[in-house]
XYZ file of C-alpha atoms in Angstrom:
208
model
C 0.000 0.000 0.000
C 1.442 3.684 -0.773
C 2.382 5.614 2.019
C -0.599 7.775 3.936
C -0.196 11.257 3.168
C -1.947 14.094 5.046
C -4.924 15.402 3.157
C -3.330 19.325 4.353
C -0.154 18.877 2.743
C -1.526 17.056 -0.217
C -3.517 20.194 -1.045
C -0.583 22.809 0.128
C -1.840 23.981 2.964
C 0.834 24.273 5.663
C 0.493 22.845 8.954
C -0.450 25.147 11.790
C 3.012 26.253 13.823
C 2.500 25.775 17.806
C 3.054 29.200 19.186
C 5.562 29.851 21.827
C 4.707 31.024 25.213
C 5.835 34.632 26.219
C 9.082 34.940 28.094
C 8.384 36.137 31.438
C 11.200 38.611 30.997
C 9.442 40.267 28.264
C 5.743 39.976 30.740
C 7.192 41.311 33.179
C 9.097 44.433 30.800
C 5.699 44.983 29.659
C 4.657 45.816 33.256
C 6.771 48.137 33.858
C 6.396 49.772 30.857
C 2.810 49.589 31.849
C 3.626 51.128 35.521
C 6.042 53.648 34.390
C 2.834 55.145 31.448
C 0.637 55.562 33.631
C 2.696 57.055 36.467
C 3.740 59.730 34.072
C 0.078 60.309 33.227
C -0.762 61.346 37.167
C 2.348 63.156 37.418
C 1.562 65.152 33.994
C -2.253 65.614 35.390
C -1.003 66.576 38.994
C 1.162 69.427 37.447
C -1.404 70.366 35.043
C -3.842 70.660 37.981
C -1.699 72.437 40.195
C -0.746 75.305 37.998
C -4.520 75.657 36.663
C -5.603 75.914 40.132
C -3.089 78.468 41.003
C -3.940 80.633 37.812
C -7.202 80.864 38.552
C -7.076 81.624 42.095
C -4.289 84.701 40.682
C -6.776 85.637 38.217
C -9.705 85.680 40.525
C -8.145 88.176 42.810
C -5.846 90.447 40.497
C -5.447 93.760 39.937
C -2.906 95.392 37.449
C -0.922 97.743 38.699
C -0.457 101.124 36.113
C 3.229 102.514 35.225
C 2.666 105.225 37.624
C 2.553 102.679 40.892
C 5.625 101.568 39.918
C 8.542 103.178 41.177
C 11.290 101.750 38.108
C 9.729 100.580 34.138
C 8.844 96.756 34.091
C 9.494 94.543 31.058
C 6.137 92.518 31.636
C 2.838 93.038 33.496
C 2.636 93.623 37.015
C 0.053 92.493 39.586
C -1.375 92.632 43.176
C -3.210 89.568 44.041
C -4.959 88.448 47.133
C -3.720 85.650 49.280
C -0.526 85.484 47.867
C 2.280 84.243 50.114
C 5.129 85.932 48.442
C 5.881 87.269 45.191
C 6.178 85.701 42.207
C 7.033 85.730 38.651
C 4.169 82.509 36.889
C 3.604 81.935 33.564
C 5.043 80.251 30.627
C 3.826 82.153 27.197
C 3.174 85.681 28.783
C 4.734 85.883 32.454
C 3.958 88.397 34.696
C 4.815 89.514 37.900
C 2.665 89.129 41.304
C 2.825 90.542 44.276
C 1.348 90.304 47.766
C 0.416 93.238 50.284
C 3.736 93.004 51.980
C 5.229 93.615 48.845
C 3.900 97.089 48.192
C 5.030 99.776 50.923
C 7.456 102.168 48.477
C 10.905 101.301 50.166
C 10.314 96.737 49.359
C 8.533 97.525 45.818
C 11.681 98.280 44.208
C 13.592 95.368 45.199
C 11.074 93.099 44.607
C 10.291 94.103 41.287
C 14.209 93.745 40.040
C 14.680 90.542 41.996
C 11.556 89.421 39.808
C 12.831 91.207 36.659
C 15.951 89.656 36.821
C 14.109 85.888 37.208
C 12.896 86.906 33.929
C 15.945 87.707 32.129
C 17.582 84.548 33.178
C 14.108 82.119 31.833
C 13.697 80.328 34.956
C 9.953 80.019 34.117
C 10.975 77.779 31.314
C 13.748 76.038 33.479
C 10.694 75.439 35.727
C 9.010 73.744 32.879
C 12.224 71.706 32.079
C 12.260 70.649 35.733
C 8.186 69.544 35.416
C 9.234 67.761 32.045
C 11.848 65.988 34.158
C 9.727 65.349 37.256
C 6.886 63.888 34.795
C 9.594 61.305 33.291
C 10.908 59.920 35.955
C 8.778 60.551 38.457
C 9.371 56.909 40.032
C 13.454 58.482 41.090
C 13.239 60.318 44.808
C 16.790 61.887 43.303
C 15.408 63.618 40.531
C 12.780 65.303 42.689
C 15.170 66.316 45.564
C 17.073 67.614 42.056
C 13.909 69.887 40.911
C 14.292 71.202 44.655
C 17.968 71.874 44.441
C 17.394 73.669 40.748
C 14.938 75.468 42.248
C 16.701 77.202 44.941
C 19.963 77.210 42.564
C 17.454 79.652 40.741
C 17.266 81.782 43.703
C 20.898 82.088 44.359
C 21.688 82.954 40.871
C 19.330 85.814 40.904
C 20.296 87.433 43.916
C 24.021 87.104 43.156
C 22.758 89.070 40.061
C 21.071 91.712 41.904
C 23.674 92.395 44.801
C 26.243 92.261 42.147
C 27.477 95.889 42.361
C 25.843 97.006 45.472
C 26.923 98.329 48.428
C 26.563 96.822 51.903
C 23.271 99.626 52.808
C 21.493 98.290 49.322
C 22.405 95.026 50.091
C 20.637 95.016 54.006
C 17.718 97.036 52.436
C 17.377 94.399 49.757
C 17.421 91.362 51.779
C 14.898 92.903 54.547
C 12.533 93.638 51.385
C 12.778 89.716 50.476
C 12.204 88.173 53.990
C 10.011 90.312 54.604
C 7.782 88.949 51.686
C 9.409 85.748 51.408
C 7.582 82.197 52.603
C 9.729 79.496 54.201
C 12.227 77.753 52.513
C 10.637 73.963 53.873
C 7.610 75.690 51.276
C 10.138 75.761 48.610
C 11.140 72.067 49.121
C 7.428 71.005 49.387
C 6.390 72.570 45.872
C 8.964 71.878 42.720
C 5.562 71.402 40.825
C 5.192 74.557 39.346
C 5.588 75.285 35.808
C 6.002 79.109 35.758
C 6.155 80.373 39.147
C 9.323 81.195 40.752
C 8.880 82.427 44.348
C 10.690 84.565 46.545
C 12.044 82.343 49.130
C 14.393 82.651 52.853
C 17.523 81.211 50.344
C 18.759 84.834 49.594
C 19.276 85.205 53.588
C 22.199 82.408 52.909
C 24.557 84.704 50.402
């Protein structure tokens, strides 16, 4: 008798290949991948959130202040807002500057207003977006956050070398009694690296 022949490969079709089992290296990469997506997803929302809530709350309670307020010219818009803790420069496409009540009496309004200035020539409002950027990334890595921290008050020191540069040691006691007298605490600082466009005056200047 001939030789039985299957009636698949007698008409070409091919036999059905047994497919192998996943590697549980590549389940478990998967995972991860998995875990690391959607961590960046709450980070990115958290941030988002933060800085919406904080815009509206400075837009709720803002007033403008006109060139004649303002004892030197500002490069950018200039407000008071209500229940602010200390001044700051926020804001990524059009930054402007804010300031709270302790801010205002004629001999702190000056200093303030070039410390914040002088954020805004050196683009820390976009190094505070780098730092979200790098926060929402790796948001798993305690180093990179105690990082955004350390960039953060970096920020500060580098603007008030820039300021004091050139002054004398009166301007430099009147300037840093203007800043701690509007400034919030530095363990504040360290507790918010979140935001994307607000740099704050903080008690770091009292360390030059």
């Amino acid at each position: 008798l001939p030789p039985q022949t299957d009636p698949a490969i007698s008409a070409g079709v091919p036999e059905s290949v047994p497919q192998a089992a996943p590697s549980p290296a590549g389940t478990a990469r998967d995972r991860l991948r998995t875990v690391w997506f959607a961590g960046m997803a709450v980070t990115a929302a958290a941030l988002f959130l933060s800085n919406a809530a904080f815009y509206v709350r400075l837009r709720r309670g803002r007033r403008r202040l006109t060139a004649e307020e303002l004892p030197l010219p500002c490069s950018t818009a200039v407000y008071e807002a209500e229940d602010l803790a200390s001044p700051c420069l926020f804001g990524l496409l059009r930054p402007a500057i804010y300031l709270n009540e302790a801010a205002l009496p004629p001999e702190r309004l000056a200093h303030i207003l070039v410390h914040e200035q002088t954020h805004l020539r050196h683009l820390d409002h976009l190094w505070a977006l780098l730092r979200g950027l790098c926060l929402t990334v790796y948001w798993f890595d305690p180093l990179v956050w105690w990082a955004a921290v350390l960039s953060r008050r970096d920020c500060e020191l580098a603007c008030d070398e820039r300021v004091l540069r050139g002054m004398d040691a009166g301007q430099i006691k009147d300037y840093s009694s203007a800043l701690l007298a509007c400034s919030v605490p530095r363990r504040m600082l360290a507790a918010c690296p979140l935001a994307f466009g607000e740099t704050a005056v903080s008690y770091t200047h009292l360390t030059l």
